[in-house]
Amino acid sequence: MNVRVFNRNRNRRLRCVAAGAALSLLAAGCGVLSPDDPDRDEPIVVGTTSAPSTLDPAASWDGSWELFRNVYQTLLSYPNGATTPRPDAARNCAFTDSSNQVYRCELRTGLTFSDGDPLDAAAVKYSIDRIRAIDVDGGPAGLLGSLERVQAPSEHEVVFHLNKPDATFPFVLATPAMSLVDPDTYPADAVRRDGEVVGSGPYVLKSFEDGERAELVRNDRYQGYAERRNDAVTIEYFDSSPAMVKALRAGRIQVTFRGLAADDVIDLESGTADEEDLQLFEGTGADISYLVFDPDDPWTGRKPVRRAVAQVIDRAAIAHDVYRDTVDPLYSMVPQGVTGHTTGFFDEFGDPSADKARAILTRAGIDEPVPLTLWYTTDRYGSETALEFKALERQLEASGLFTVTLRSRPWKTYVAGYQKGEYQVFGRGWFPDFPDAENFIAPFVGEQNALGTPYRVPAITDDLLPRSRRASDRAEVVEEFEEAQRVLVDDARLLPLWQGRQYVAASEDISGAERALDPSTIMMVWELHRKTSW
């Protein structure tokens, strides 16, 4: 992975290569902050455009995980630099059979939630069982498709019985969706909605204002792998990248996490602004952007229409003209850098061509412009989203084959709409649950999936995925994932557009930003700290 660090006022630029899916490097500098500087004890303020949609893990399969990782705990997680799950609330975990169907975890002793209640095997079982009992539409229950039952045979022992071999189950347990909650404060059959959090993670949620901020303070009861380098972090939620960067330049926040717009990245990178010293870290991302087609719509339910759209769209133009090359064109649902990546859509369709798209429609007996309504969210994936969809509109209408209407909603109502099947075509982003090709295919297919819309594709759900889950060595299942992507390309119900890069900006006095992203690019805020000496 290529990582770049831009230190603007010193005109210093470092380039290095590191392993893993998150930003990781060693950088050195010089300067002084007095050890008795009063700012040292102030909370570090992190800005992001990705506000949580819920505070209850049982209801979230989205960017809410960014907060969950820091206030809740999971059995397994990703210590800095790890790309496979390691123990967190657990002391150790392992499959106990040769078929990868019985998974056992032994808990750390003396674990408690932030309110002092014990975190034992019964609490773990309760936490996992309630996800399936509540079964929120488009929620994390879809991750537990291979789980048959959970047992708690003793105070510190949890056993997961799977209904089929699944070597990826440890990755599932490491996702923030599997956050452990206190049975005394989280109802077994309903989502908690009082705005409070009781977890066992590195921080306690001191206060929360929906869409505004989350104040985190050190959890003194925490036992886990995280080595906290600060005592408090405040997360500020912004509606746009320019507002977030303005706050960074003014010193109101010290770090930006998710949501930097292309123009702001270019500005910070080139050093054209007049702000004080800022650091910009760039690394390979695993997030993707894609379109989803409604299979029940009279038009998009027809495969030739979807394939004609795939033939027209110019990904390279979107990456260059809209995102100014801060993202890369993507031709499969599995991004570059993940084992199993292909260029299936390019191999199938080649360069954009209105003539080839017209031939696809003509063969299907479609000789009139196809009406399409494209939906996007206004406040989730950055301020370029509106520009991206205007570019898609221009490309599709320029072909003479489509008439396009653009519609948009804020994220919370947007989610409800696509879960109800209200959108003919809609845009989504995906930040991986875990760094495996499985996680760029399985979440979107089957009766239960992250889109809230059943996608029945037996070749994948009944054959390719089950076969791939038998292999603990994920390098051995490349052929299965390549074949799964060929199926998705042919059907064209999911249309990948681009793959992101990760940018984190920080003020000069902050260290740890380059280490603060896990393999799913979720920020571990405990890595952030103010420099006391350089």
Short mmCIF file of C-alpha atoms in Angstrom, two decimals:
data_model
loop_
_atom_site.label_atom_id
_atom_site.label_comp_id
_atom_site.label_asym_id
_atom_site.label_seq_id
_atom_site.Cartn_x
_atom_site.Cartn_y
_atom_site.Cartn_z
CA MET A 1 0.00 0.00 0.00
CA ASN A 2 1.30 3.45 -0.91
CA VAL A 3 1.04 6.00 1.88
CA ARG A 4 1.85 9.65 1.51
CA VAL A 5 2.31 12.26 4.21
CA PHE A 6 2.10 15.93 3.28
CA ASN A 7 3.54 18.44 5.73
CA ARG A 8 2.70 21.68 4.03
CA ASN A 9 4.77 24.46 5.54
CA ARG A 10 7.95 22.43 5.57
CA ASN A 11 7.39 21.26 1.99
CA ARG A 12 8.20 17.78 3.27
CA ARG A 13 6.80 14.78 1.42
CA LEU A 14 7.37 11.17 2.43
CA ARG A 15 6.43 8.14 0.40
CA CYS A 16 6.58 4.61 1.79
CA VAL A 17 5.06 1.18 1.45
CA ALA A 18 3.31 -0.64 4.30
CA ALA A 19 1.25 -3.80 4.68
CA GLY A 20 -2.41 -3.96 5.64
CA ALA A 21 -5.65 -2.33 4.65
CA ALA A 22 -5.37 0.68 6.99
CA LEU A 23 -2.91 3.58 7.06
CA SER A 24 0.33 2.55 8.69
CA LEU A 25 3.72 4.26 8.70
CA LEU A 26 6.45 5.70 10.85
CA ALA A 27 7.13 9.39 10.49
CA ALA A 28 9.59 11.59 12.35
CA GLY A 29 9.80 15.34 12.79
CA CYS A 30 11.03 18.04 15.12
CA GLY A 31 9.40 20.63 17.34
CA VAL A 32 8.36 21.25 20.91
CA LEU A 33 5.21 21.20 22.97
CA SER A 34 5.66 21.99 26.62
CA PRO A 35 4.69 19.06 28.89
CA ASP A 36 2.61 21.45 30.99
CA ASP A 37 0.79 22.88 27.97
CA PRO A 38 -2.86 23.28 29.09
CA ASP A 39 -4.10 21.93 25.75
CA ARG A 40 -2.67 18.51 26.55
CA ASP A 41 -5.59 17.66 28.85
CA GLU A 42 -8.28 18.96 26.52
CA PRO A 43 -10.24 16.38 24.49
CA ILE A 44 -8.93 15.78 21.00
CA VAL A 45 -11.68 16.78 18.58
CA VAL A 46 -12.24 14.63 15.49
CA GLY A 47 -14.43 15.75 12.61
CA THR A 48 -16.38 13.47 10.27
CA THR A 49 -19.30 13.73 7.86
CA SER A 50 -20.49 10.25 8.88
CA ALA A 51 -22.94 10.54 11.79
CA PRO A 52 -24.37 7.38 13.38
CA SER A 53 -27.92 6.41 12.46
CA THR A 54 -28.41 4.55 15.76
CA LEU A 55 -26.62 3.89 19.06
CA ASP A 56 -27.81 0.28 19.30
CA PRO A 57 -25.56 -2.33 17.61
CA ALA A 58 -28.56 -4.58 16.94
CA ALA A 59 -29.93 -1.96 14.52
CA SER A 60 -26.83 -0.99 12.57
CA TRP A 61 -25.10 -2.29 9.47
CA ASP A 62 -23.67 1.08 8.46
CA GLY A 63 -21.27 3.85 9.46
CA SER A 64 -22.58 3.85 13.03
CA TRP A 65 -19.84 1.28 13.57
CA GLU A 66 -17.31 4.12 13.63
CA LEU A 67 -18.66 5.16 17.03
CA PHE A 68 -19.34 1.60 18.20
CA ARG A 69 -15.70 0.54 17.80
CA ASN A 70 -14.72 3.05 20.47
CA VAL A 71 -17.51 2.67 23.05
CA TYR A 72 -18.41 -1.01 22.75
CA GLN A 73 -16.27 -4.13 22.83
CA THR A 74 -16.31 -7.27 20.69
CA LEU A 75 -14.93 -10.73 21.40
CA LEU A 76 -12.35 -10.24 18.67
CA SER A 77 -10.97 -7.11 17.04
CA TYR A 78 -7.95 -5.73 15.16
CA PRO A 79 -4.97 -4.49 17.14
CA ASN A 80 -2.89 -1.99 15.19
CA GLY A 81 -1.36 -3.61 12.12
CA ALA A 82 -3.45 -6.80 12.30
CA THR A 83 -5.44 -7.92 9.24
CA THR A 84 -6.97 -10.98 10.91
CA PRO A 85 -9.05 -10.93 14.11
CA ARG A 86 -7.30 -11.06 17.47
CA PRO A 87 -8.76 -11.45 21.01
CA ASP A 88 -10.34 -8.42 22.67
CA ALA A 89 -13.03 -9.25 25.25
CA ALA A 90 -12.01 -12.85 24.67
CA ARG A 91 -8.80 -14.31 26.03
CA ASN A 92 -8.70 -16.76 23.14
CA CYS A 93 -10.99 -18.12 20.42
CA ALA A 94 -10.71 -21.03 17.98
CA PHE A 95 -12.62 -23.57 15.94
CA THR A 96 -12.73 -26.83 17.88
CA ASP A 97 -13.64 -29.09 14.94
CA SER A 98 -12.12 -29.81 11.53
CA SER A 99 -15.20 -28.65 9.61
CA ASN A 100 -15.24 -25.03 10.92
CA GLN A 101 -18.67 -25.39 12.50
CA VAL A 102 -17.99 -25.10 16.25
CA TYR A 103 -16.27 -21.95 17.46
CA ARG A 104 -15.32 -21.52 21.12
CA CYS A 105 -14.24 -18.39 22.97
CA GLU A 106 -12.89 -18.04 26.51
CA LEU A 107 -13.50 -14.62 28.06
CA ARG A 108 -11.08 -12.50 30.02
CA THR A 109 -11.73 -12.68 33.75
CA GLY A 110 -13.18 -9.73 35.62
CA LEU A 111 -14.82 -8.03 32.63
CA THR A 112 -17.55 -5.50 33.41
CA PHE A 113 -19.64 -3.02 31.52
CA SER A 114 -19.10 0.68 32.11
CA ASP A 115 -21.91 0.68 34.72
CA GLY A 116 -20.23 -2.09 36.72
CA ASP A 117 -22.49 -4.96 35.64
CA PRO A 118 -20.59 -8.18 34.86
CA LEU A 119 -19.72 -9.02 31.27
CA ASP A 120 -19.85 -12.80 31.29
CA ALA A 121 -20.68 -15.56 28.82
CA ALA A 122 -24.41 -15.07 29.42
CA ALA A 123 -24.10 -11.41 28.39
CA VAL A 124 -22.27 -12.41 25.22
CA LYS A 125 -25.00 -14.91 24.34
CA TYR A 126 -27.67 -12.31 25.09
CA SER A 127 -25.96 -9.73 22.85
CA ILE A 128 -25.76 -12.04 19.84
CA ASP A 129 -29.21 -13.58 20.33
CA ARG A 130 -30.96 -10.19 20.47
CA ILE A 131 -29.53 -9.20 17.07
CA ARG A 132 -31.38 -12.10 15.50
CA ALA A 133 -34.48 -11.64 17.68
CA ILE A 134 -34.88 -7.97 16.74
CA ASP A 135 -33.96 -8.62 13.09
CA VAL A 136 -33.96 -5.02 11.88
CA ASP A 137 -34.55 -4.62 8.13
CA GLY A 138 -31.14 -4.26 6.51
CA GLY A 139 -29.56 -4.78 9.92
CA PRO A 140 -26.68 -6.94 11.10
CA ALA A 141 -28.71 -10.15 11.48
CA GLY A 142 -27.71 -10.79 7.88
CA LEU A 143 -24.13 -11.32 9.05
CA LEU A 144 -25.24 -14.26 11.20
CA GLY A 145 -26.64 -16.45 8.46
CA SER A 146 -24.33 -19.34 9.37
CA LEU A 147 -25.08 -19.22 13.11
CA GLU A 148 -27.37 -21.95 14.45
CA ARG A 149 -27.19 -21.29 18.20
CA VAL A 150 -25.05 -19.83 20.98
CA GLN A 151 -24.26 -21.61 24.23
CA ALA A 152 -22.80 -20.31 27.48
CA PRO A 153 -21.78 -23.53 29.26
CA SER A 154 -19.84 -21.65 31.94
CA GLU A 155 -19.25 -18.11 33.18
CA HIS A 156 -16.29 -17.54 30.88
CA GLU A 157 -16.99 -19.89 27.97
CA VAL A 158 -19.08 -19.16 24.87
CA VAL A 159 -19.64 -21.71 22.11
CA PHE A 160 -21.05 -20.86 18.68
CA HIS A 161 -22.60 -23.71 16.71
CA LEU A 162 -22.81 -23.03 12.98
CA ASN A 163 -25.26 -24.60 10.56
CA LYS A 164 -22.57 -24.89 7.89
CA PRO A 165 -18.79 -24.53 7.63
CA ASP A 166 -17.81 -20.86 7.84
CA ALA A 167 -14.15 -19.93 8.15
CA THR A 168 -15.14 -16.24 8.04
CA PHE A 169 -17.15 -16.41 11.29
CA PRO A 170 -14.27 -14.96 13.38
CA PHE A 171 -14.29 -11.94 11.04
CA VAL A 172 -18.01 -11.51 11.73
CA LEU A 173 -17.45 -11.59 15.50
CA ALA A 174 -14.84 -8.84 15.07
CA THR A 175 -17.29 -6.42 13.44
CA PRO A 176 -18.81 -3.67 15.60
CA ALA A 177 -22.21 -5.19 14.77
CA MET A 178 -21.37 -7.89 17.31
CA SER A 179 -20.75 -5.34 20.06
CA LEU A 180 -21.48 -6.64 23.54
CA VAL A 181 -24.31 -4.95 25.46
CA ASP A 182 -25.54 -5.07 29.04
CA PRO A 183 -28.60 -7.36 29.34
CA ASP A 184 -29.97 -5.16 32.15
CA THR A 185 -30.18 -2.05 29.97
CA TYR A 186 -30.82 -3.35 26.44
CA PRO A 187 -34.22 -4.98 25.78
CA ALA A 188 -34.12 -8.47 24.29
CA ASP A 189 -36.72 -7.83 21.59
CA ALA A 190 -36.52 -4.11 20.78
CA VAL A 191 -34.00 -1.47 19.78
CA ARG A 192 -32.85 0.79 22.58
CA ARG A 193 -33.85 4.38 21.73
CA ASP A 194 -33.09 6.47 24.81
CA GLY A 195 -29.82 7.90 23.42
CA GLU A 196 -27.70 6.15 26.04
CA VAL A 197 -24.88 3.62 25.68
CA VAL A 198 -23.67 1.02 28.17
CA GLY A 199 -20.69 -0.81 26.72
CA SER A 200 -17.33 -2.14 27.78
CA GLY A 201 -15.13 -0.44 25.18
CA PRO A 202 -12.16 1.89 25.64
CA TYR A 203 -14.42 4.92 26.14
CA VAL A 204 -17.70 5.84 27.80
CA LEU A 205 -20.17 7.93 25.81
CA LYS A 206 -20.43 10.93 28.14
CA SER A 207 -22.95 12.80 25.97
CA PHE A 208 -24.47 12.55 22.53
CA GLU A 209 -26.30 15.07 20.35
CA ASP A 210 -27.72 13.42 17.25
CA GLY A 211 -26.00 14.77 14.15
CA GLU A 212 -23.92 17.19 16.25
CA ARG A 213 -21.34 15.53 18.51
CA ALA A 214 -20.36 12.59 20.68
CA GLU A 215 -18.24 13.17 23.78
CA LEU A 216 -16.07 10.21 24.78
CA VAL A 217 -14.13 9.86 28.01
CA ARG A 218 -11.82 7.09 29.16
CA ASN A 219 -13.59 3.98 30.50
CA ASP A 220 -11.67 3.08 33.65
CA ARG A 221 -13.29 -0.38 33.72
CA TYR A 222 -12.05 -1.33 30.25
CA GLN A 223 -10.03 -4.50 29.77
CA GLY A 224 -8.88 -5.15 26.22
CA TYR A 225 -6.09 -4.72 23.70
CA ALA A 226 -6.45 -0.95 23.10
CA GLU A 227 -3.68 1.18 24.55
CA ARG A 228 -5.32 4.56 24.95
CA ARG A 229 -3.03 7.49 24.26
CA ASN A 230 -5.55 10.10 25.37
CA ASP A 231 -8.18 10.53 28.06
CA ALA A 232 -10.99 12.04 26.01
CA VAL A 233 -12.10 12.51 22.41
CA THR A 234 -14.99 14.54 21.04
CA ILE A 235 -16.39 13.59 17.64
CA GLU A 236 -18.01 16.46 15.74
CA TYR A 237 -20.43 15.62 12.92
CA PHE A 238 -20.46 17.90 9.87
CA ASP A 239 -22.84 18.20 6.94
CA SER A 240 -20.07 18.92 4.45
CA SER A 241 -16.34 18.70 3.88
CA PRO A 242 -15.82 22.48 3.50
CA ALA A 243 -17.38 23.10 6.93
CA MET A 244 -15.20 20.39 8.44
CA VAL A 245 -11.99 21.70 6.87
CA LYS A 246 -12.87 25.24 7.91
CA ALA A 247 -13.09 23.99 11.51
CA LEU A 248 -9.72 22.23 11.12
CA ARG A 249 -8.03 25.36 9.81
CA ALA A 250 -9.54 27.40 12.62
CA GLY A 251 -8.29 24.92 15.22
CA ARG A 252 -11.78 23.98 16.44
CA ILE A 253 -11.06 20.37 15.52
CA GLN A 254 -7.69 18.64 15.36
CA VAL A 255 -8.38 15.68 13.04
CA THR A 256 -10.67 14.98 10.09
CA PHE A 257 -11.64 11.38 9.57
CA ARG A 258 -14.24 10.52 6.94
CA GLY A 259 -15.73 12.81 4.31
CA LEU A 260 -12.92 14.98 2.95
CA ALA A 261 -14.07 16.26 -0.45
CA ALA A 262 -11.79 16.11 -3.48
CA ASP A 263 -11.35 19.88 -3.67
CA ASP A 264 -10.31 20.02 -0.03
CA VAL A 265 -7.90 17.12 -0.45
CA ILE A 266 -6.28 18.81 -3.47
CA ASP A 267 -6.08 22.11 -1.62
CA LEU A 268 -4.45 20.54 1.45
CA GLU A 269 -2.16 18.48 -0.76
CA SER A 270 -0.97 21.36 -2.92
CA GLY A 271 -0.48 23.82 -0.12
CA THR A 272 -2.50 26.63 -1.71
CA ALA A 273 -4.36 27.53 1.46
CA ASP A 274 -2.94 29.89 4.09
CA GLU A 275 -3.60 27.77 7.16
CA GLU A 276 -0.95 26.81 9.70
CA ASP A 277 0.90 23.50 9.53
CA LEU A 278 -1.39 20.59 8.73
CA GLN A 279 -0.65 16.96 8.05
CA LEU A 280 -2.42 14.99 5.31
CA PHE A 281 -2.17 11.21 5.28
CA GLU A 282 -3.17 9.29 2.16
CA GLY A 283 -3.59 5.54 1.91
CA THR A 284 -5.36 2.88 -0.10
CA GLY A 285 -8.99 2.56 0.89
CA ALA A 286 -11.34 -0.41 0.70
CA ASP A 287 -14.56 1.58 0.49
CA ILE A 288 -16.57 1.34 -2.72
CA SER A 289 -19.42 3.22 -4.39
CA TYR A 290 -22.04 1.41 -6.46
CA LEU A 291 -25.53 1.58 -7.94
CA VAL A 292 -28.39 -0.76 -7.03
CA PHE A 293 -31.24 -1.57 -9.43
CA ASP A 294 -34.77 -2.49 -8.29
CA PRO A 295 -35.51 -5.97 -9.72
CA ASP A 296 -39.27 -5.44 -9.34
CA ASP A 297 -39.42 -2.26 -11.40
CA PRO A 298 -40.89 -2.65 -14.93
CA TRP A 299 -37.74 -1.17 -16.46
CA THR A 300 -34.80 -1.98 -14.18
CA GLY A 301 -36.24 -5.44 -13.58
CA ARG A 302 -35.12 -6.20 -17.14
CA LYS A 303 -31.50 -7.33 -17.41
CA PRO A 304 -30.90 -5.65 -20.83
CA VAL A 305 -31.74 -2.25 -19.31
CA ARG A 306 -29.26 -2.77 -16.49
CA ARG A 307 -26.58 -4.00 -18.88
CA ALA A 308 -27.16 -1.02 -21.17
CA VAL A 309 -26.60 1.33 -18.22
CA ALA A 310 -23.39 -0.57 -17.42
CA GLN A 311 -22.30 -0.13 -21.04
CA VAL A 312 -22.82 3.66 -20.99
CA ILE A 313 -21.39 4.76 -17.66
CA ASP A 314 -17.88 6.22 -17.80
CA ARG A 315 -16.23 5.50 -14.45
CA ALA A 316 -12.91 7.06 -15.39
CA ALA A 317 -14.61 10.36 -16.22
CA ILE A 318 -16.38 10.38 -12.85
CA ALA A 319 -13.13 9.63 -11.00
CA HIS A 320 -11.28 12.39 -12.87
CA ASP A 321 -13.88 15.11 -13.41
CA VAL A 322 -15.89 14.81 -10.19
CA TYR A 323 -13.40 13.39 -7.70
CA ARG A 324 -10.25 14.84 -9.27
CA ASP A 325 -8.49 11.48 -9.16
CA THR A 326 -8.90 11.10 -5.41
CA VAL A 327 -10.80 7.87 -6.16
CA ASP A 328 -10.14 5.09 -8.67
CA PRO A 329 -12.53 3.55 -11.24
CA LEU A 330 -13.85 0.19 -10.05
CA TYR A 331 -14.88 -2.69 -12.31
CA SER A 332 -15.96 -5.30 -9.77
CA MET A 333 -17.62 -5.34 -6.37
CA VAL A 334 -14.36 -6.61 -4.85
CA PRO A 335 -11.88 -3.69 -4.75
CA GLN A 336 -8.24 -3.63 -5.66
CA GLY A 337 -5.97 -4.84 -2.87
CA VAL A 338 -8.40 -7.53 -1.72
CA THR A 339 -7.62 -11.10 -2.75
CA GLY A 340 -10.10 -12.12 -5.44
CA HIS A 341 -10.41 -8.71 -7.14
CA THR A 342 -11.18 -8.79 -10.86
CA THR A 343 -11.96 -6.26 -13.60
CA GLY A 344 -15.13 -8.10 -14.64
CA PHE A 345 -17.20 -5.13 -15.80
CA PHE A 346 -14.39 -3.82 -17.99
CA ASP A 347 -13.74 -7.30 -19.38
CA GLU A 348 -17.44 -7.65 -20.22
CA PHE A 349 -18.29 -4.16 -21.47
CA GLY A 350 -14.97 -2.50 -22.31
CA ASP A 351 -14.95 1.26 -22.81
CA PRO A 352 -18.24 3.18 -22.54
CA SER A 353 -20.22 2.98 -25.79
CA ALA A 354 -23.68 4.30 -26.59
CA ASP A 355 -23.74 2.22 -29.78
CA LYS A 356 -23.14 -1.02 -27.91
CA ALA A 357 -25.75 -0.06 -25.33
CA ARG A 358 -28.26 0.68 -28.10
CA ALA A 359 -27.60 -2.77 -29.57
CA ILE A 360 -28.29 -4.37 -26.17
CA LEU A 361 -31.65 -2.60 -25.91
CA THR A 362 -32.58 -3.23 -29.54
CA ARG A 363 -32.03 -6.98 -29.16
CA ALA A 364 -34.44 -6.84 -26.19
CA GLY A 365 -37.07 -5.05 -28.28
CA ILE A 366 -36.62 -1.72 -26.48
CA ASP A 367 -36.60 1.16 -28.99
CA GLU A 368 -37.71 4.08 -26.82
CA PRO A 369 -35.77 6.06 -24.21
CA VAL A 370 -35.84 4.26 -20.87
CA PRO A 371 -37.07 6.42 -17.96
CA LEU A 372 -34.80 6.17 -14.93
CA THR A 373 -35.04 7.82 -11.53
CA LEU A 374 -31.69 7.90 -9.75
CA TRP A 375 -31.68 8.41 -5.99
CA TYR A 376 -28.81 9.52 -3.79
CA THR A 377 -28.31 10.63 -0.20
CA THR A 378 -27.44 14.25 0.52
CA ASP A 379 -25.43 13.86 3.71
CA ARG A 380 -23.62 10.54 3.89
CA TYR A 381 -20.84 10.06 1.37
CA GLY A 382 -19.48 13.56 0.92
CA SER A 383 -20.42 16.71 -0.92
CA GLU A 384 -19.38 15.32 -4.32
CA THR A 385 -22.28 12.86 -4.33
CA ALA A 386 -24.67 15.36 -5.92
CA LEU A 387 -22.06 16.19 -8.58
CA GLU A 388 -21.48 12.49 -9.22
CA PHE A 389 -25.16 11.86 -9.87
CA LYS A 390 -25.41 14.89 -12.14
CA ALA A 391 -22.50 13.41 -14.09
CA LEU A 392 -24.33 10.07 -14.29
CA GLU A 393 -27.42 11.91 -15.53
CA ARG A 394 -25.40 13.66 -18.26
CA GLN A 395 -23.72 10.44 -19.38
CA LEU A 396 -26.96 8.47 -19.58
CA GLU A 397 -28.95 11.18 -21.33
CA ALA A 398 -26.12 11.96 -23.77
CA SER A 399 -26.45 8.41 -25.06
CA GLY A 400 -29.98 9.18 -26.22
CA LEU A 401 -31.14 5.94 -24.62
CA PHE A 402 -32.35 7.16 -21.22
CA THR A 403 -34.30 10.00 -19.66
CA VAL A 404 -33.11 10.60 -16.12
CA THR A 405 -34.69 12.18 -13.05
CA LEU A 406 -32.55 12.83 -9.98
CA ARG A 407 -33.99 12.59 -6.49
CA SER A 408 -32.34 12.79 -3.07
CA ARG A 409 -32.99 12.49 0.65
CA PRO A 410 -31.05 12.84 3.91
CA TRP A 411 -29.52 9.55 5.05
CA LYS A 412 -32.02 8.51 7.72
CA THR A 413 -35.05 8.82 5.44
CA TYR A 414 -33.00 7.55 2.49
CA VAL A 415 -32.31 4.27 4.30
CA ALA A 416 -35.99 3.78 5.07
CA GLY A 417 -36.81 4.34 1.41
CA TYR A 418 -34.50 1.76 -0.08
CA GLN A 419 -35.42 -0.78 2.59
CA LYS A 420 -39.04 -0.39 1.48
CA GLY A 421 -38.10 -0.82 -2.18
CA GLU A 422 -39.12 2.74 -3.11
CA TYR A 423 -36.17 3.49 -5.43
CA GLN A 424 -35.76 2.41 -9.04
CA VAL A 425 -31.99 3.03 -9.00
CA PHE A 426 -30.07 4.21 -5.96
CA GLY A 427 -26.51 4.88 -4.91
CA ARG A 428 -24.81 3.24 -1.99
CA GLY A 429 -21.36 3.18 -0.48
CA TRP A 430 -19.82 0.23 1.29
CA PHE A 431 -17.17 0.30 3.98
CA PRO A 432 -16.18 -3.33 4.54
CA ASP A 433 -17.10 -5.23 7.65
CA PHE A 434 -13.82 -7.14 7.32
CA PRO A 435 -11.00 -7.35 4.76
CA ASP A 436 -12.07 -10.40 2.74
CA ALA A 437 -13.67 -10.79 -0.70
CA GLU A 438 -16.58 -12.54 1.01
CA ASN A 439 -17.57 -9.21 2.53
CA PHE A 440 -17.97 -7.52 -0.84
CA ILE A 441 -20.31 -10.20 -2.17
CA ALA A 442 -22.20 -11.99 0.62
CA PRO A 443 -23.74 -8.85 2.22
CA PHE A 444 -25.61 -8.00 -1.00
CA VAL A 445 -27.12 -11.37 -1.89
CA GLY A 446 -29.61 -13.76 -0.31
CA GLU A 447 -32.96 -13.29 1.39
CA GLN A 448 -31.43 -11.05 4.07
CA ASN A 449 -28.83 -8.54 2.98
CA ALA A 450 -27.46 -5.08 3.69
CA LEU A 451 -29.75 -3.54 1.07
CA GLY A 452 -32.94 -4.75 2.71
CA THR A 453 -34.06 -6.21 -0.63
CA PRO A 454 -33.89 -9.95 -1.30
CA TYR A 455 -31.42 -10.85 -4.05
CA ARG A 456 -31.86 -14.51 -4.90
CA VAL A 457 -28.80 -15.80 -6.71
CA PRO A 458 -28.44 -19.53 -5.91
CA ALA A 459 -25.18 -19.95 -7.83
CA ILE A 460 -23.55 -17.69 -5.24
CA THR A 461 -25.55 -18.28 -2.06
CA ASP A 462 -25.98 -22.04 -2.42
CA ASP A 463 -22.69 -23.02 -4.04
CA LEU A 464 -19.83 -20.54 -4.31
CA LEU A 465 -20.07 -18.92 -0.88
CA PRO A 466 -20.55 -22.21 1.03
CA ARG A 467 -17.53 -23.67 -0.79
CA SER A 468 -15.38 -20.65 -0.01
CA ARG A 469 -16.29 -20.76 3.69
CA ARG A 470 -14.75 -24.18 4.13
CA ALA A 471 -11.25 -22.80 3.61
CA SER A 472 -9.43 -21.19 6.51
CA ASP A 473 -6.69 -20.10 4.10
CA ARG A 474 -8.54 -17.38 2.18
CA ALA A 475 -5.97 -17.42 -0.64
CA GLU A 476 -7.32 -20.84 -1.60
CA VAL A 477 -10.76 -19.54 -2.62
CA VAL A 478 -9.87 -17.03 -5.32
CA GLU A 479 -11.56 -19.10 -8.03
CA GLU A 480 -14.88 -19.12 -6.15
CA PHE A 481 -14.87 -15.34 -5.78
CA GLU A 482 -13.87 -14.78 -9.39
CA GLU A 483 -16.79 -16.95 -10.50
CA ALA A 484 -19.17 -15.11 -8.14
CA GLN A 485 -18.12 -11.83 -9.70
CA ARG A 486 -18.79 -13.19 -13.19
CA VAL A 487 -22.34 -13.99 -12.07
CA LEU A 488 -22.80 -10.46 -10.70
CA VAL A 489 -21.41 -8.89 -13.87
CA ASP A 490 -23.79 -10.85 -16.06
CA ASP A 491 -26.81 -9.90 -13.94
CA ALA A 492 -25.72 -6.25 -13.45
CA ARG A 493 -28.08 -5.65 -10.53
CA LEU A 494 -25.15 -4.13 -8.65
CA LEU A 495 -22.98 -1.72 -10.62
CA PRO A 496 -19.63 -0.74 -9.06
CA LEU A 497 -18.47 2.82 -9.78
CA TRP A 498 -15.32 3.67 -7.86
CA GLN A 499 -12.99 2.70 -5.05
CA GLY A 500 -11.97 5.30 -2.51
CA ARG A 501 -8.67 6.32 -1.07
CA GLN A 502 -8.32 7.16 2.60
CA TYR A 503 -7.40 10.70 3.62
CA VAL A 504 -6.91 11.84 7.18
CA ALA A 505 -5.94 15.44 7.91
CA ALA A 506 -4.58 16.49 11.29
CA SER A 507 -3.08 19.52 12.95
CA GLU A 508 0.67 19.55 13.38
CA ASP A 509 0.55 18.83 17.11
CA ILE A 510 -1.37 15.53 16.73
CA SER A 511 0.32 12.13 16.48
CA GLY A 512 -1.21 8.75 15.75
CA ALA A 513 -3.54 9.72 12.90
CA GLU A 514 -1.53 7.53 10.53
CA ARG A 515 -2.11 4.52 12.80
CA ALA A 516 -5.73 5.12 13.67
CA LEU A 517 -7.59 3.17 10.96
CA ASP A 518 -8.33 -0.53 11.30
CA PRO A 519 -8.52 -2.86 8.24
CA SER A 520 -12.13 -1.81 7.68
CA THR A 521 -11.03 1.86 7.80
CA ILE A 522 -12.84 2.49 11.09
CA MET A 523 -11.08 5.04 13.26
CA MET A 524 -9.60 3.83 16.54
CA VAL A 525 -9.53 7.19 18.30
CA TRP A 526 -7.42 5.84 21.16
CA GLU A 527 -4.37 6.05 18.87
CA LEU A 528 -4.58 9.86 18.73
CA HIS A 529 -2.48 11.96 21.07
CA ARG A 530 -0.85 15.35 21.33
CA LYS A 531 2.86 15.55 20.84
CA THR A 532 4.83 16.28 23.97
CA SER A 533 8.23 16.12 22.26
CA TRP A 534 9.40 15.67 18.69
#
